[in-house]
Tab-separated table of N, CA and C and ligand atoms in Angstrom:
chain	number	residue	atom	x	y	z
A	1	MET	N	15.340	-35.516	155.219
A	1	MET	CA	17.107	-36.003	155.805
A	1	MET	C	17.766	-34.966	154.941
A	2	ALA	N	18.945	-34.767	155.315
A	2	ALA	CA	19.890	-34.023	155.521
A	2	ALA	C	20.731	-33.851	154.067
A	3	LEU	N	20.795	-33.636	153.286
A	3	LEU	CA	21.612	-33.597	151.840
A	3	LEU	C	23.099	-34.566	151.660
A	4	TYR	N	23.848	-33.794	153.086
A	4	TYR	CA	24.872	-34.600	153.443
A	4	TYR	C	25.331	-35.172	154.531
A	5	SER	N	25.561	-36.245	154.521
A	5	SER	CA	25.859	-37.069	155.891
A	5	SER	C	27.126	-36.338	156.868
A	6	GLU	N	26.952	-36.241	157.981
A	6	GLU	CA	27.604	-36.059	158.797
A	6	GLU	C	29.226	-36.190	158.862
A	7	LYS	N	29.540	-37.033	158.298
A	7	LYS	CA	30.942	-37.679	157.463
A	7	LYS	C	31.363	-36.504	156.996
A	8	VAL	N	30.550	-36.732	155.825
A	8	VAL	CA	31.071	-35.786	154.494
A	8	VAL	C	31.232	-34.116	155.331
A	9	MET	N	30.313	-34.078	156.013
A	9	MET	CA	30.590	-32.558	156.653
A	9	MET	C	31.585	-32.201	157.386
A	10	ASP	N	31.871	-33.283	158.361
A	10	ASP	CA	33.394	-33.427	158.868
A	10	ASP	C	34.300	-33.352	158.330
A	11	HIS	N	34.564	-33.992	157.189
A	11	HIS	CA	35.804	-33.837	156.000
A	11	HIS	C	35.703	-33.057	155.170
A	12	PHE	N	34.401	-32.500	155.499
A	12	PHE	CA	34.786	-31.198	154.690
A	12	PHE	C	34.956	-30.308	155.522
A	13	ARG	N	35.206	-29.916	156.477
A	13	ARG	CA	34.809	-28.681	157.344
A	13	ARG	C	35.959	-29.000	157.707
A	14	HIS	N	36.917	-30.567	158.349
A	14	HIS	CA	38.401	-30.403	159.038
A	14	HIS	C	39.040	-31.467	158.264
A	15	PRO	N	39.538	-31.191	156.344
A	15	PRO	CA	40.019	-31.882	155.869
A	15	PRO	C	41.460	-32.436	156.542
A	16	ARG	N	41.636	-34.036	156.426
A	16	ARG	CA	43.092	-34.541	157.155
A	16	ARG	C	43.849	-34.209	155.699
A	17	ASN	N	44.932	-34.236	155.856
A	17	ASN	CA	45.812	-34.657	154.576
A	17	ASN	C	46.287	-33.540	153.327
A	18	VAL	N	45.519	-32.315	154.076
A	18	VAL	CA	45.362	-31.057	153.037
A	18	VAL	C	47.109	-30.511	152.781
A	19	GLY	N	47.266	-30.183	151.504
A	19	GLY	CA	48.585	-29.687	151.496
A	19	GLY	C	49.329	-30.316	150.197
A	20	SER	N	50.304	-29.647	150.207
A	20	SER	CA	51.383	-30.267	148.910
A	20	SER	C	52.644	-31.164	149.866
A	21	MET	N	53.438	-31.385	148.441
A	21	MET	CA	54.354	-31.660	149.008
A	21	MET	C	55.915	-31.698	147.865
A	22	GLU	N	56.748	-31.310	148.499
A	22	GLU	CA	57.740	-31.499	147.777
A	22	GLU	C	58.622	-32.272	146.822
A	23	ASP	N	58.725	-33.374	147.998
A	23	ASP	CA	59.459	-34.838	147.337
A	23	ASP	C	58.633	-35.633	147.233
A	24	ALA	N	57.285	-35.480	146.662
A	24	ALA	CA	56.596	-36.539	146.482
A	24	ALA	C	57.162	-37.450	145.501
A	25	ASP	N	56.654	-38.739	145.800
A	25	ASP	CA	57.256	-39.817	144.477
A	25	ASP	C	56.179	-39.584	143.285
A	26	GLY	N	55.231	-39.553	143.780
A	26	GLY	CA	54.445	-39.750	142.445
A	26	GLY	C	53.302	-38.651	143.087
A	27	ILE	N	52.634	-37.966	141.545
A	27	ILE	CA	51.902	-37.271	141.637
A	27	ILE	C	50.648	-37.325	140.959
A	28	GLY	N	49.360	-37.272	141.001
A	28	GLY	CA	48.252	-37.401	140.549
A	28	GLY	C	47.283	-36.129	140.269
A	29	GLU	N	46.772	-35.577	139.160
A	29	GLU	CA	46.145	-34.351	138.995
A	29	GLU	C	45.090	-35.010	137.990
A	30	VAL	N	43.630	-34.798	138.429
A	30	VAL	CA	42.742	-35.225	137.444
A	30	VAL	C	41.764	-33.813	137.630
A	31	GLY	N	41.059	-33.858	136.568
A	31	GLY	CA	40.182	-32.719	136.552
A	31	GLY	C	38.540	-32.882	136.155
A	32	ASN	N	37.363	-32.895	136.263
A	32	ASN	CA	36.116	-32.909	135.733
A	32	ASN	C	36.117	-31.542	134.652
A	33	ALA	N	35.767	-31.795	133.686
A	33	ALA	CA	35.314	-31.073	132.633
A	33	ALA	C	34.454	-30.277	133.076
A	34	LYS	N	33.201	-30.896	132.937
A	34	LYS	CA	32.026	-30.135	133.314
A	34	LYS	C	31.535	-29.515	134.518
A	35	CYS	N	32.225	-29.673	135.460
A	35	CYS	CA	31.964	-28.722	136.667
A	35	CYS	C	33.393	-27.926	137.329
A	36	GLY	N	34.839	-28.469	136.265
A	36	GLY	CA	35.759	-27.662	136.409
A	36	GLY	C	36.617	-27.751	137.570
A	37	ASP	N	36.250	-28.656	138.699
A	37	ASP	CA	36.584	-29.173	139.709
A	37	ASP	C	38.028	-29.500	139.403
A	38	ILE	N	39.101	-29.515	140.119
A	38	ILE	CA	40.584	-30.382	140.077
A	38	ILE	C	41.231	-30.435	141.151
A	39	MET	N	41.649	-31.977	141.132
A	39	MET	CA	41.921	-32.627	142.547
A	39	MET	C	43.417	-33.210	142.741
A	40	LYS	N	44.408	-32.897	143.308
A	40	LYS	CA	45.697	-33.057	142.844
A	40	LYS	C	46.527	-33.989	144.537
A	41	ILE	N	46.978	-34.880	143.772
A	41	ILE	CA	47.370	-36.377	145.106
A	41	ILE	C	48.808	-36.261	145.218
A	42	TYR	N	49.694	-36.184	146.298
A	42	TYR	CA	51.015	-36.100	146.030
A	42	TYR	C	50.972	-37.462	147.011
A	43	LEU	N	51.823	-38.900	146.829
A	43	LEU	CA	52.351	-39.805	147.419
A	43	LEU	C	53.771	-39.702	148.013
A	44	LYS	N	54.128	-40.207	148.989
A	44	LYS	CA	55.529	-40.464	149.412
A	44	LYS	C	55.731	-41.864	149.629
A	45	ILE	N	56.379	-43.153	149.211
A	45	ILE	CA	56.375	-44.524	148.969
A	45	ILE	C	57.719	-44.853	149.546
A	46	ARG	N	57.184	-45.730	150.579
A	46	ARG	CA	58.079	-46.305	151.226
A	46	ARG	C	58.051	-48.274	151.283
A	47	ASP	N	58.968	-48.687	150.743
A	47	ASP	CA	58.638	-50.479	150.561
A	47	ASP	C	57.268	-50.755	150.104
A	48	ASP	N	56.849	-49.836	148.577
A	48	ASP	CA	55.959	-50.175	148.038
A	48	ASP	C	54.388	-49.539	148.936
A	49	ARG	N	54.468	-48.861	149.821
A	49	ARG	CA	53.228	-48.469	150.957
A	49	ARG	C	53.301	-47.110	150.824
A	50	VAL	N	51.959	-46.817	151.102
A	50	VAL	CA	52.066	-45.402	151.275
A	50	VAL	C	52.563	-44.861	152.417
A	51	ASP	N	53.294	-44.004	152.206
A	51	ASP	CA	53.898	-43.788	153.808
A	51	ASP	C	53.364	-42.342	154.051
A	52	ASP	N	53.134	-41.169	153.030
A	52	ASP	CA	52.257	-40.290	153.571
A	52	ASP	C	51.682	-39.948	151.897
A	53	VAL	N	50.520	-39.057	152.398
A	53	VAL	CA	49.998	-38.377	151.148
A	53	VAL	C	49.567	-37.256	151.732
A	54	LYS	N	49.155	-36.400	150.719
A	54	LYS	CA	48.656	-34.952	150.696
A	54	LYS	C	47.715	-34.663	149.319
A	55	PHE	N	46.852	-33.413	149.768
A	55	PHE	CA	46.042	-33.668	148.385
A	55	PHE	C	45.751	-32.003	148.388
A	56	GLU	N	45.337	-31.477	147.470
A	56	GLU	CA	45.341	-30.296	146.946
A	56	GLU	C	43.794	-30.139	146.090
A	57	THR	N	42.725	-29.807	146.856
A	57	THR	CA	41.513	-29.813	145.871
A	57	THR	C	40.678	-28.368	145.698
A	58	PHE	N	40.690	-28.463	144.856
A	58	PHE	CA	40.392	-26.820	144.172
A	58	PHE	C	38.559	-27.382	143.908
A	59	GLY	N	37.838	-27.612	144.325
A	59	GLY	CA	36.496	-27.968	143.953
A	59	GLY	C	35.710	-27.887	145.162
A	60	CYS	N	34.359	-28.522	144.952
A	60	CYS	CA	33.460	-28.677	145.961
A	60	CYS	C	33.459	-29.179	146.996
A	61	GLY	N	32.717	-29.167	147.880
A	61	GLY	CA	32.703	-29.848	149.126
A	61	GLY	C	32.823	-30.959	149.157
A	62	SER	N	32.247	-31.999	148.003
A	62	SER	CA	31.957	-33.535	148.240
A	62	SER	C	33.448	-33.715	147.928
A	63	ALA	N	33.818	-33.203	146.737
A	63	ALA	CA	35.016	-33.285	146.399
A	63	ALA	C	36.326	-32.995	147.238
A	64	ILE	N	36.262	-32.313	148.147
A	64	ILE	CA	37.140	-32.248	149.283
A	64	ILE	C	37.135	-33.254	150.257
A	65	ALA	N	35.825	-33.262	150.775
A	65	ALA	CA	35.383	-34.341	151.625
A	65	ALA	C	35.915	-35.989	151.136
A	66	SER	N	35.483	-36.374	149.889
A	66	SER	CA	36.244	-37.289	149.293
A	66	SER	C	37.696	-37.161	149.077
A	67	SER	N	38.729	-36.483	149.094
A	67	SER	CA	39.926	-36.402	149.162
A	67	SER	C	40.021	-36.716	150.327
A	68	SER	N	39.714	-36.253	151.116
A	68	SER	CA	40.120	-36.164	152.614
A	68	SER	C	40.084	-37.816	153.277
A	69	MET	N	38.883	-38.034	152.814
A	69	MET	CA	38.510	-39.568	153.167
A	69	MET	C	39.115	-40.751	152.336
A	70	ALA	N	39.537	-40.426	151.100
A	70	ALA	CA	40.138	-41.465	150.419
A	70	ALA	C	41.696	-41.156	150.762
A	71	THR	N	41.944	-40.024	150.990
A	71	THR	CA	43.755	-40.386	151.788
A	71	THR	C	43.911	-40.974	152.977
A	72	GLU	N	43.418	-40.556	154.000
A	72	GLU	CA	42.822	-41.618	155.242
A	72	GLU	C	42.915	-42.850	155.088
A	73	MET	N	42.221	-43.273	153.766
A	73	MET	CA	42.098	-45.081	153.523
A	73	MET	C	43.075	-45.318	152.918
A	74	ILE	N	43.688	-44.878	152.571
A	74	ILE	CA	45.008	-45.281	151.578
A	74	ILE	C	46.783	-45.380	152.216
A	75	LYS	N	46.637	-44.223	153.128
A	75	LYS	CA	47.688	-44.089	154.146
A	75	LYS	C	47.985	-45.612	154.777
A	76	GLY	N	49.538	-45.456	154.986
A	76	GLY	CA	50.150	-47.213	154.896
A	76	GLY	C	49.874	-48.355	154.605
A	77	LYS	N	48.617	-48.091	153.004
A	77	LYS	CA	48.391	-49.199	152.400
A	77	LYS	C	49.278	-49.967	151.486
A	78	PRO	N	49.553	-50.950	151.202
A	78	PRO	CA	50.170	-51.628	149.861
A	78	PRO	C	49.959	-50.748	148.872
A	79	LEU	N	50.431	-50.471	147.831
A	79	LEU	CA	49.970	-49.885	146.594
A	79	LEU	C	48.786	-50.597	145.815
A	80	THR	N	49.593	-52.270	145.990
A	80	THR	CA	48.124	-53.082	145.133
A	80	THR	C	47.150	-52.923	145.641
A	81	GLU	N	46.632	-52.338	146.757
A	81	GLU	CA	45.210	-52.250	147.718
A	81	GLU	C	45.164	-50.900	147.195
A	82	VAL	N	45.938	-49.779	147.214
A	82	VAL	CA	46.067	-48.366	146.995
A	82	VAL	C	45.149	-48.620	145.445
A	83	LEU	N	45.612	-48.816	144.359
A	83	LEU	CA	44.854	-49.333	143.093
A	83	LEU	C	43.474	-50.145	143.091
A	84	GLU	N	43.322	-50.667	143.654
A	84	GLU	CA	41.862	-51.128	144.072
A	84	GLU	C	40.864	-50.532	144.965
A	85	LEU	N	41.630	-49.034	144.713
A	85	LEU	CA	40.441	-48.417	145.943
A	85	LEU	C	39.914	-47.512	144.802
A	86	THR	N	38.186	-47.706	145.068
A	86	THR	CA	37.102	-47.547	144.480
A	86	THR	C	36.255	-46.075	144.342
A	87	ASN	N	36.160	-45.346	143.809
A	87	ASN	CA	34.767	-43.949	144.453
A	87	ASN	C	33.734	-44.687	145.245
A	88	LYS	N	33.281	-46.181	144.965
A	88	LYS	CA	32.215	-46.547	146.168
A	88	LYS	C	32.400	-46.703	147.316
A	89	ALA	N	33.837	-47.276	147.178
A	89	ALA	CA	34.333	-47.761	148.491
A	89	ALA	C	34.470	-46.028	149.639
A	90	VAL	N	34.952	-44.971	148.661
A	90	VAL	CA	35.107	-43.796	149.605
A	90	VAL	C	33.908	-43.280	149.542
A	91	THR	N	32.648	-43.368	148.563
A	91	THR	CA	31.507	-43.183	148.773
A	91	THR	C	30.626	-43.840	150.092
A	92	GLU	N	31.150	-45.003	150.361
A	92	GLU	CA	30.391	-45.399	151.338
A	92	GLU	C	30.785	-45.313	152.646
A	93	ALA	N	32.296	-44.925	152.546
A	93	ALA	CA	33.248	-44.790	153.770
A	93	ALA	C	32.544	-43.126	154.185
A	94	LEU	N	32.047	-42.373	153.471
A	94	LEU	CA	31.215	-40.883	153.960
A	94	LEU	C	29.977	-41.292	154.445
A	95	ASP	N	29.468	-42.402	154.202
A	95	ASP	CA	27.983	-42.420	154.473
A	95	ASP	C	26.825	-42.191	153.224
A	96	GLY	N	27.880	-41.782	152.496
A	96	GLY	CA	27.220	-41.439	150.859
A	96	GLY	C	27.393	-40.119	150.556
A	97	LEU	N	26.781	-40.155	149.041
A	97	LEU	CA	26.937	-38.866	148.718
A	97	LEU	C	25.452	-38.593	147.676
A	98	PRO	N	25.187	-37.410	147.491
A	98	PRO	CA	23.828	-37.096	146.534
A	98	PRO	C	24.250	-37.761	145.244
A	99	ALA	N	23.227	-38.602	144.404
A	99	ALA	CA	23.691	-38.902	143.184
A	99	ALA	C	24.173	-38.066	142.288
A	100	HIS	N	24.196	-36.703	142.559
A	100	HIS	CA	24.874	-35.683	141.430
A	100	HIS	C	25.927	-35.241	142.025
A	101	LYS	N	26.722	-35.984	143.136
A	101	LYS	CA	27.792	-35.444	143.644
A	101	LYS	C	28.756	-36.726	143.192
A	102	LEU	N	28.555	-37.639	142.927
A	102	LEU	CA	28.867	-39.100	142.853
A	102	LEU	C	30.468	-38.504	142.166
A	103	HIS	N	30.232	-38.103	140.895
A	103	HIS	CA	31.381	-37.747	140.314
A	103	HIS	C	32.467	-37.146	141.060
A	104	CYS	N	32.349	-36.656	142.193
A	104	CYS	CA	33.155	-35.857	143.263
A	104	CYS	C	33.759	-36.989	143.800
A	105	SER	N	33.460	-38.126	143.979
A	105	SER	CA	34.425	-39.386	144.382
A	105	SER	C	35.462	-39.787	143.272
A	106	VAL	N	34.831	-40.034	142.366
A	106	VAL	CA	35.231	-40.168	141.055
A	106	VAL	C	36.464	-39.539	141.178
A	107	LEU	N	36.865	-38.276	141.097
A	107	LEU	CA	37.880	-37.457	141.203
A	107	LEU	C	39.139	-38.140	141.989
A	108	ALA	N	38.285	-38.831	143.203
A	108	ALA	CA	39.325	-38.981	143.956
A	108	ALA	C	40.125	-40.654	143.923
A	109	GLU	N	39.390	-40.977	143.273
A	109	GLU	CA	40.019	-42.544	142.591
A	109	GLU	C	40.693	-42.363	141.605
A	110	GLN	N	40.328	-41.742	140.710
A	110	GLN	CA	41.095	-41.082	139.660
A	110	GLN	C	42.491	-40.119	140.058
A	111	ALA	N	42.440	-39.546	141.102
A	111	ALA	CA	44.079	-38.927	141.424
A	111	ALA	C	44.708	-39.745	142.092
A	112	ILE	N	44.191	-40.542	142.826
A	112	ILE	CA	45.071	-41.601	143.326
A	112	ILE	C	45.680	-42.754	142.341
A	113	GLN	N	44.970	-43.149	141.599
A	113	GLN	CA	45.466	-43.640	140.771
A	113	GLN	C	46.733	-43.292	139.579
A	114	ALA	N	46.267	-41.740	139.532
A	114	ALA	CA	47.254	-41.355	138.204
A	114	ALA	C	48.587	-41.043	139.271
A	115	ALA	N	48.340	-40.816	140.391
A	115	ALA	CA	49.389	-40.783	141.555
A	115	ALA	C	50.729	-41.803	141.332
A	116	VAL	N	49.644	-43.078	141.782
A	116	VAL	CA	50.243	-44.223	141.659
A	116	VAL	C	51.271	-44.790	140.610
A	117	ASN	N	50.627	-44.448	139.058
A	117	ASN	CA	51.193	-44.858	138.094
A	117	ASN	C	52.240	-43.873	137.860
A	118	ASP	N	52.067	-42.406	138.288
A	118	ASP	CA	52.978	-41.503	138.520
A	118	ASP	C	54.474	-41.942	138.963
A	119	TYR	N	54.382	-42.830	140.151
A	119	TYR	CA	55.183	-43.490	140.477
A	119	TYR	C	55.809	-44.257	140.273
A	120	TYR	N	55.141	-45.496	139.812
A	120	TYR	CA	55.768	-46.758	139.008
A	120	TYR	C	56.468	-46.220	137.401
A	121	ALA	N	55.775	-45.125	136.761
A	121	ALA	CA	56.600	-44.428	135.642
A	121	ALA	C	58.129	-43.831	135.859
A	122	LYS	N	58.012	-42.849	137.485
A	122	LYS	CA	59.253	-42.442	137.545
A	122	LYS	C	60.287	-43.745	138.135
A	123	ALA	N	59.843	-44.318	138.856
A	123	ALA	CA	60.498	-45.453	139.308
A	123	ALA	C	61.053	-46.227	138.258
A	124	LYS	N	60.336	-46.635	137.143
A	124	LYS	CA	60.950	-47.206	136.154
A	124	LYS	C	61.852	-46.347	135.244
A	125	ALA	N	61.794	-45.052	135.032
A	125	ALA	CA	62.323	-44.280	134.594
A	125	ALA	C	63.773	-44.174	134.770
A	126	ALA	N	63.839	-44.281	136.592
A	126	ALA	CA	65.329	-44.267	136.901
A	126	ALA	C	66.007	-45.748	137.106
A	127	GLY	N	65.098	-46.712	136.689
A	127	GLY	CA	66.021	-48.107	136.286
A	127	GLY	C	65.374	-48.594	137.721
B	201	LIG	FE1	32.697	-31.584	140.461
B	201	LIG	FE2	32.061	-31.965	143.023
B	201	LIG	S1	30.946	-30.736	141.141
B	201	LIG	S2	33.870	-32.623	141.804
């Protein structure tokens, strides 16, 4: 069996939503100390929904595929739903990841949560 599913390879080779966002409403950046990979998620929020999302991932192929899939999964979704996105759901949507690559999908879950929390913190500070 191939190590990576076709979906992983597709999202790695043709990642969706790559890039940064100058006027992001929320930004989340997380890293994994062991492998040194870093993932950054930018969110544009409208009416408590994800209006747009971009990511920059400095990391392995699984991390890139996970960010790409995760950003597709949260586009247009209400923030309450976005906060419930788990790395398990991302991994399943990718038709699986090798066990030693599961932490790559955890980065996507954590980066998205950090971006939503950043949005909430900024909204609170703005009153
Ligand atoms: Fe660490 Fe993929 S090897 S994020």
